Coordinates of C-alpha atoms in Angstrom, one line a residue:
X1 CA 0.0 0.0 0.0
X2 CA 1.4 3.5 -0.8
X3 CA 2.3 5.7 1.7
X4 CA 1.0 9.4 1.5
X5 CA 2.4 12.1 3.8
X6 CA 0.5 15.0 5.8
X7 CA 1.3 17.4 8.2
X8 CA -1.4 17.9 10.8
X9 CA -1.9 21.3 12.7
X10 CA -4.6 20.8 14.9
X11 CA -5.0 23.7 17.8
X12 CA -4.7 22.8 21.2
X13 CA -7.6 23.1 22.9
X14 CA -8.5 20.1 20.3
X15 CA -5.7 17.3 21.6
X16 CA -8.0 15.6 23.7
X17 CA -11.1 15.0 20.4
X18 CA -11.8 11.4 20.3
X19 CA -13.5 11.9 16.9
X20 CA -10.1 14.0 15.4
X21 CA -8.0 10.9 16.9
X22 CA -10.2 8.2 15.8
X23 CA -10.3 9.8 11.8
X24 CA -6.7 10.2 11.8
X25 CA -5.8 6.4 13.0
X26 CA -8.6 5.8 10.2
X27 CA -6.3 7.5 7.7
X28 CA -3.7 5.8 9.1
X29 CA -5.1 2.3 8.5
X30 CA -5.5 3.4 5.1
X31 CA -2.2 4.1 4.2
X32 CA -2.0 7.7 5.5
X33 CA 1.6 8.5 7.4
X34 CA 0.0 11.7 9.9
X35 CA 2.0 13.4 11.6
X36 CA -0.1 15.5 14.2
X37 CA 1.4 18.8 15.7
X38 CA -0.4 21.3 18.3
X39 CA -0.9 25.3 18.8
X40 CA -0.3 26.6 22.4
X41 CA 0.4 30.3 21.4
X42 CA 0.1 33.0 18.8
X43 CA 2.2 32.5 16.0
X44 CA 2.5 28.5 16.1
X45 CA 0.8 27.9 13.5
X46 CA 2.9 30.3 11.1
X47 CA 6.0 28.5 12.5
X48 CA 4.5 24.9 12.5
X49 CA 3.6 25.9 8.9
X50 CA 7.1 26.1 8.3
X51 CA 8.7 23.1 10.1
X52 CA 5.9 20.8 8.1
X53 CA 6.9 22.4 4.6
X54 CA 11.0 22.1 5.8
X55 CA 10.6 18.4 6.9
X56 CA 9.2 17.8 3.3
X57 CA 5.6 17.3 3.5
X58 CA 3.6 18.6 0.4
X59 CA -0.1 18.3 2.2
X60 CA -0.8 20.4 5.5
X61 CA -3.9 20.0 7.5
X62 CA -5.5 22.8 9.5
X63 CA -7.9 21.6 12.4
X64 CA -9.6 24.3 14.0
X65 CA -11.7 27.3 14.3
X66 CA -11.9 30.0 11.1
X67 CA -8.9 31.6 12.9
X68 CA -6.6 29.0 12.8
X69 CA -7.6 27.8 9.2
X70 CA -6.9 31.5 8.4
X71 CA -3.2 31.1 10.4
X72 CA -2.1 28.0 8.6
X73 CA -3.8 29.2 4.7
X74 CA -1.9 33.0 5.4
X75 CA 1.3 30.7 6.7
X76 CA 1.2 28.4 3.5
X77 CA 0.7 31.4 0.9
X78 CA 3.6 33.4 2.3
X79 CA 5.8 30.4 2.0
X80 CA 5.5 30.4 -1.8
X81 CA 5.1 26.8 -1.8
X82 CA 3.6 24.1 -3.7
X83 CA 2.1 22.3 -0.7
X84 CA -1.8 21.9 -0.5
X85 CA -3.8 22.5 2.2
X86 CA -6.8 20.5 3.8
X87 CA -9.2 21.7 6.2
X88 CA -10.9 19.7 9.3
X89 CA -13.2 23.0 10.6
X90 CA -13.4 22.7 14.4
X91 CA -14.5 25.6 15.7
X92 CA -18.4 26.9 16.4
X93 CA -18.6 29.3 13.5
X94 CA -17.0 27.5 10.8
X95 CA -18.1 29.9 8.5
X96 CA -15.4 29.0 5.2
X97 CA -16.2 25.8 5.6
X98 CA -20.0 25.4 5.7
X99 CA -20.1 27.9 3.0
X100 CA -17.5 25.2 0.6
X101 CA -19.3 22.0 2.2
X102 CA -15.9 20.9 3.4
X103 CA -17.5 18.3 6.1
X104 CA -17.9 19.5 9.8
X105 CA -17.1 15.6 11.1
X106 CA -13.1 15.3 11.3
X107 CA -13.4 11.6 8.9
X108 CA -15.4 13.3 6.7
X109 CA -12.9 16.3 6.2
X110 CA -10.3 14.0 6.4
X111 CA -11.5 11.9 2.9
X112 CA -11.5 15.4 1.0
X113 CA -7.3 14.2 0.7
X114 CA -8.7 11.9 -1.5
X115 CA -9.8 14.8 -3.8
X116 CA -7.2 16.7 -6.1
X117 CA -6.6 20.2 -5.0
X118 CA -7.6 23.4 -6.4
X119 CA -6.3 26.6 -6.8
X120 CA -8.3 29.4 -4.4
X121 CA -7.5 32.8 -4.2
X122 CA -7.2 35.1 -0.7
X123 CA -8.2 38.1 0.3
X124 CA -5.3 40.7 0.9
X125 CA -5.1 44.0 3.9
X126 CA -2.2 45.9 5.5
X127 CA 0.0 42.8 4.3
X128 CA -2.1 40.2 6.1
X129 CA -4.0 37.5 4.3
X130 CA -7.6 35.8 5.3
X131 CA -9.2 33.0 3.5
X132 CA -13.0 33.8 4.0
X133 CA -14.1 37.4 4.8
X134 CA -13.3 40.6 6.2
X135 CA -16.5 42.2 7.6
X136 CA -16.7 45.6 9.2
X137 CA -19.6 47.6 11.4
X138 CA -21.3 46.2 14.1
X139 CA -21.2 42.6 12.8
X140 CA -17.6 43.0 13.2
X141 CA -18.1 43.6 16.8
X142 CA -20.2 41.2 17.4
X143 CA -18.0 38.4 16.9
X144 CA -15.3 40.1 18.4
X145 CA -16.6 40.3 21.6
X146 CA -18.3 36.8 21.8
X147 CA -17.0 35.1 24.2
X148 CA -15.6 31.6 24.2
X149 CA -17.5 30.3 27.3
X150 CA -21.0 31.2 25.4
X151 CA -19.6 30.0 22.3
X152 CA -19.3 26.5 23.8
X153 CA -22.6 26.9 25.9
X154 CA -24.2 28.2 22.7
X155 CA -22.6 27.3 19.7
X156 CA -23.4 29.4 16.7
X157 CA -26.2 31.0 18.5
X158 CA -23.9 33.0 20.7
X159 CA -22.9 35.4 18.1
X160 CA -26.9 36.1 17.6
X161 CA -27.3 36.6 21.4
X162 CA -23.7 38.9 21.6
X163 CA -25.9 41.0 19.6
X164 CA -29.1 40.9 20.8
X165 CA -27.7 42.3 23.9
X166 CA -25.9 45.7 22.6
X167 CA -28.5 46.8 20.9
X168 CA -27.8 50.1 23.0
X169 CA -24.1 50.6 21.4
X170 CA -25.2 50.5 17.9
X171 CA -24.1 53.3 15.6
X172 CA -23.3 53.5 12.2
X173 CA -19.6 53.3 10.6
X174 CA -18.9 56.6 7.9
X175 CA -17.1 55.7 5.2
X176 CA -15.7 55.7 1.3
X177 CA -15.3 52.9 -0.7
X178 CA -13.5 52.8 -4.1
X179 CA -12.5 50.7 -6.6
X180 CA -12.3 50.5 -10.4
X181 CA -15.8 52.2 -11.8
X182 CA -16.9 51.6 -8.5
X183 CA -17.7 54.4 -6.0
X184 CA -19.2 54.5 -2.7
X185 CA -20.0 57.1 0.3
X186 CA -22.1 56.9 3.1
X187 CA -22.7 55.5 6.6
X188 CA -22.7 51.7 6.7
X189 CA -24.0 49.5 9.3
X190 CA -22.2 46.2 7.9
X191 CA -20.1 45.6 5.6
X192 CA -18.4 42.4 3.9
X193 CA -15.3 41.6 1.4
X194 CA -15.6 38.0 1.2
X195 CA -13.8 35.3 -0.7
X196 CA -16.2 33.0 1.3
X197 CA -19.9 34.3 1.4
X198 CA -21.0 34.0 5.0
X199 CA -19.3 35.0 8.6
X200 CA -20.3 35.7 12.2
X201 CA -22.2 32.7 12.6
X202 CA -23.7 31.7 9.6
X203 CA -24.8 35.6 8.3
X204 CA -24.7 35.7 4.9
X205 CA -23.1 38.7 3.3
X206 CA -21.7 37.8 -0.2
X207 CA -24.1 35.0 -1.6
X208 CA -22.4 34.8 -5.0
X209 CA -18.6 35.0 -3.7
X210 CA -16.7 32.1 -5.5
X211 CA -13.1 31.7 -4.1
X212 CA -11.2 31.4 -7.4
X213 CA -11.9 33.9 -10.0
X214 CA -9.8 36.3 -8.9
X215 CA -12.4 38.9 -7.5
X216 CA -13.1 40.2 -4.0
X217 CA -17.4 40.3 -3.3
X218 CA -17.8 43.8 -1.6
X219 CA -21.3 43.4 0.2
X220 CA -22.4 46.9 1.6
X221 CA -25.5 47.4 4.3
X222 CA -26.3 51.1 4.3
X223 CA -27.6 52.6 7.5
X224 CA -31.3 52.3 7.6
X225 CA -33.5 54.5 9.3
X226 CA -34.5 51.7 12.1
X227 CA -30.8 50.6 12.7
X228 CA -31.8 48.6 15.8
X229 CA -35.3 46.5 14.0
X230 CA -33.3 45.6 11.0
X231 CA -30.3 44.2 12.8
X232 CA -32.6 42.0 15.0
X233 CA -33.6 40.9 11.4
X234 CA -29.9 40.4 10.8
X235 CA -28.6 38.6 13.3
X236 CA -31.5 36.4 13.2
X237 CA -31.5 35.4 9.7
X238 CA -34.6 37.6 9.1
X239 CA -36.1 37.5 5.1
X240 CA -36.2 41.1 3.5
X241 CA -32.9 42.6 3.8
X242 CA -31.2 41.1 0.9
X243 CA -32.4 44.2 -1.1
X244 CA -31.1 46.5 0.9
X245 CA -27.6 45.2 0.1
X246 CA -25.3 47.2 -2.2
X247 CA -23.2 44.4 -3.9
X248 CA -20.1 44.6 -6.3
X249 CA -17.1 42.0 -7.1
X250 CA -13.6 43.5 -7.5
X251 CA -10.2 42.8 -7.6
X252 CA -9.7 45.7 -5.2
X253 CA -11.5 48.2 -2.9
X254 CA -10.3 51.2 -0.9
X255 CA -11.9 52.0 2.3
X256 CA -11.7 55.8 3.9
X257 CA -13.2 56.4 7.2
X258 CA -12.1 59.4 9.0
X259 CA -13.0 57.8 12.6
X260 CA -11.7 54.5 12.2
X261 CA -13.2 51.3 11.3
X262 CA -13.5 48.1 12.7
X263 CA -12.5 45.3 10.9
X264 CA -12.7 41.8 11.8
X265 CA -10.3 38.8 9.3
X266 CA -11.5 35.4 10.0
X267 CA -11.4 36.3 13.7
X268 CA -8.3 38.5 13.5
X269 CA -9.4 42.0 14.7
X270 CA -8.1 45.1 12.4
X271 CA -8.6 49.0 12.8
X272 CA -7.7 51.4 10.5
X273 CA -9.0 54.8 8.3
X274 CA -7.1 53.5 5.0
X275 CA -7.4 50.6 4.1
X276 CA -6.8 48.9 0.6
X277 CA -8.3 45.3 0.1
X278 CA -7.1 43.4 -3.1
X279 CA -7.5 39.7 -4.0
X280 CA -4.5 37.6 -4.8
X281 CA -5.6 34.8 -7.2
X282 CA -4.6 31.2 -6.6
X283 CA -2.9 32.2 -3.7
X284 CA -3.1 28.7 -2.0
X285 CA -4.3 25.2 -3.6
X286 CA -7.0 23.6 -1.3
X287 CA -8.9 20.0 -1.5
X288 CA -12.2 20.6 -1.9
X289 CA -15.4 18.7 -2.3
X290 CA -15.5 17.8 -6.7
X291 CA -19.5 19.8 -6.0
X292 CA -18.0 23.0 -3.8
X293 CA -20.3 25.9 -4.1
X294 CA -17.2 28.1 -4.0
X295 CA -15.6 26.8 -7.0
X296 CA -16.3 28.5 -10.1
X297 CA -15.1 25.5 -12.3
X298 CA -16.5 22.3 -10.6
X299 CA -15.2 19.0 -11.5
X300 CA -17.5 16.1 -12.7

């Protein structure tokens, strides 16, 4: 039986899943050779990234939340390598990966290493890189300041009750957007760039992103006159506000805002007045479902 290579890097607070250990003995049984390595800290990932690639595996795993999937897909695409990149989506939003039906069971996510990679682009700020979305405005808040201990009481539903209950700091985000024979000024209450289509929790923002055609989905929620009633629609998946949207693909946007916006990468938090987003095609080669809804060329 032939022996294939990967380079697991599962986050910690993950060591002791008796589903992630009994799919990767499965693997194993199967011919796999795993080799399984754990977060503790910031920046592990990044460097586990690079001791993977420099003992010479050519397929990385990322097991974990969007943040870490984000870590290790940034890590890979700065490396300039031709590794590829599976994902096992741990974490309560799991936002990238529902959104490209990668499986949310570890075995399942695990079989996509089966499937032949694909080229994916990434999204592109202030020299960092995120794989799903960047999404400013209150739903930016929102899943900044959910908490981990409702997160696991909750699940997804914590990000819906975050909000619910600061309904009294709402206010809307002033700001410019630009791009090519695109322009855009106003006040915004949320506000999406997405190479995935949904964040926070399941809210979908860019509905028709696809992750490889080389094009950022700018997805922009003007301020309404009832801010709080239509965010309670919002954050509860409420039907109507899809018109409301103002909805462009680029391969770059500028963003102005003379008091500062919030910005939230895959769970990475980001505040700035001037920021330029920009997409970087192919970036990073994933394995994917053969039907994923994020690939604009699906194979048979």
């Amino acid at each position: 039986m032939e022996t294939r290579k990967a380079w697991l890097i599962l986050h910690g607070k993950q060591a002791l899943n008796e589903d992630v250990r009994e799919a990767v003995m499965a693997r194993r049984e199967e011919g796999w050779d795993i080799t399984v390595r754990l977060t503790w800290e910031g920046g592990d990932a990044a460097r586990l990234v690079q001791e993977g690639l420099a003992a010479g595996y050519t397929t990385l795993i990322a097991g974990g939340g969007d943040g870490t999937l984000r870590d290790v897909a940034e890590a890979l695409a700065l490396a300039d390598s031709d590794a590829t990149l599976a994902l096992m989506p741990l974490g309560t939003a799991n936002d990238f990966a529902r959104a490209a039906a990668v499986p949310l069971e570890p075995a399942g996510a695990l079989a996509l290493l089966d499937q032949p990679a694909r080229p994916v682009d990434l999204g592109e700020v202030g020299g960092q890189l995120f794989l799903n979305m960047a999404t400013g405005g209150f739903g930016s808040q929102v899943t900044a300041n959910t908490s981990e201990d409702l997160k696991k009481v909750l699940g997804g539903a914590a990000y819906l009750f975050t909000g619910l209950s600061r309904f009294s700091e709402l206010h809307a985000a002033k700001g410019v957007l630009h791009g090519p024979d695109f322009h855009w000024e106003g006040e915004l209450l949320a506000l999406g760039i997405g190479n995935g289509r949904q964040a926070g929790g399941g809210h979908l923002l860019c509905p028709e992103a696809v992750a490889d055609d080389g094009l950022l989905d700018v997805s922009i929620l003007p301020a309404p006159t009832e801010v709080v009633s239509t965010l309670k629609e919002l954050l509860s998946g409420g039907l109507g506000l899809d018109g409301l949207f103002i909805r462009v693909r680029l391969p770059w946007v500028e963003i102005q805002s003379a008091e500062g916006l919030d910005i939230n990468l895959d769970g990475e938090p980001l505040q700035g007045t001037d920021l330029r987003f920009a997409a970087r095609p192919a970036a990073l080669r994933l394995h994917l479902p053969s039907d994923c809804p994020l690939l604009s060329r699906r194979t048979a």
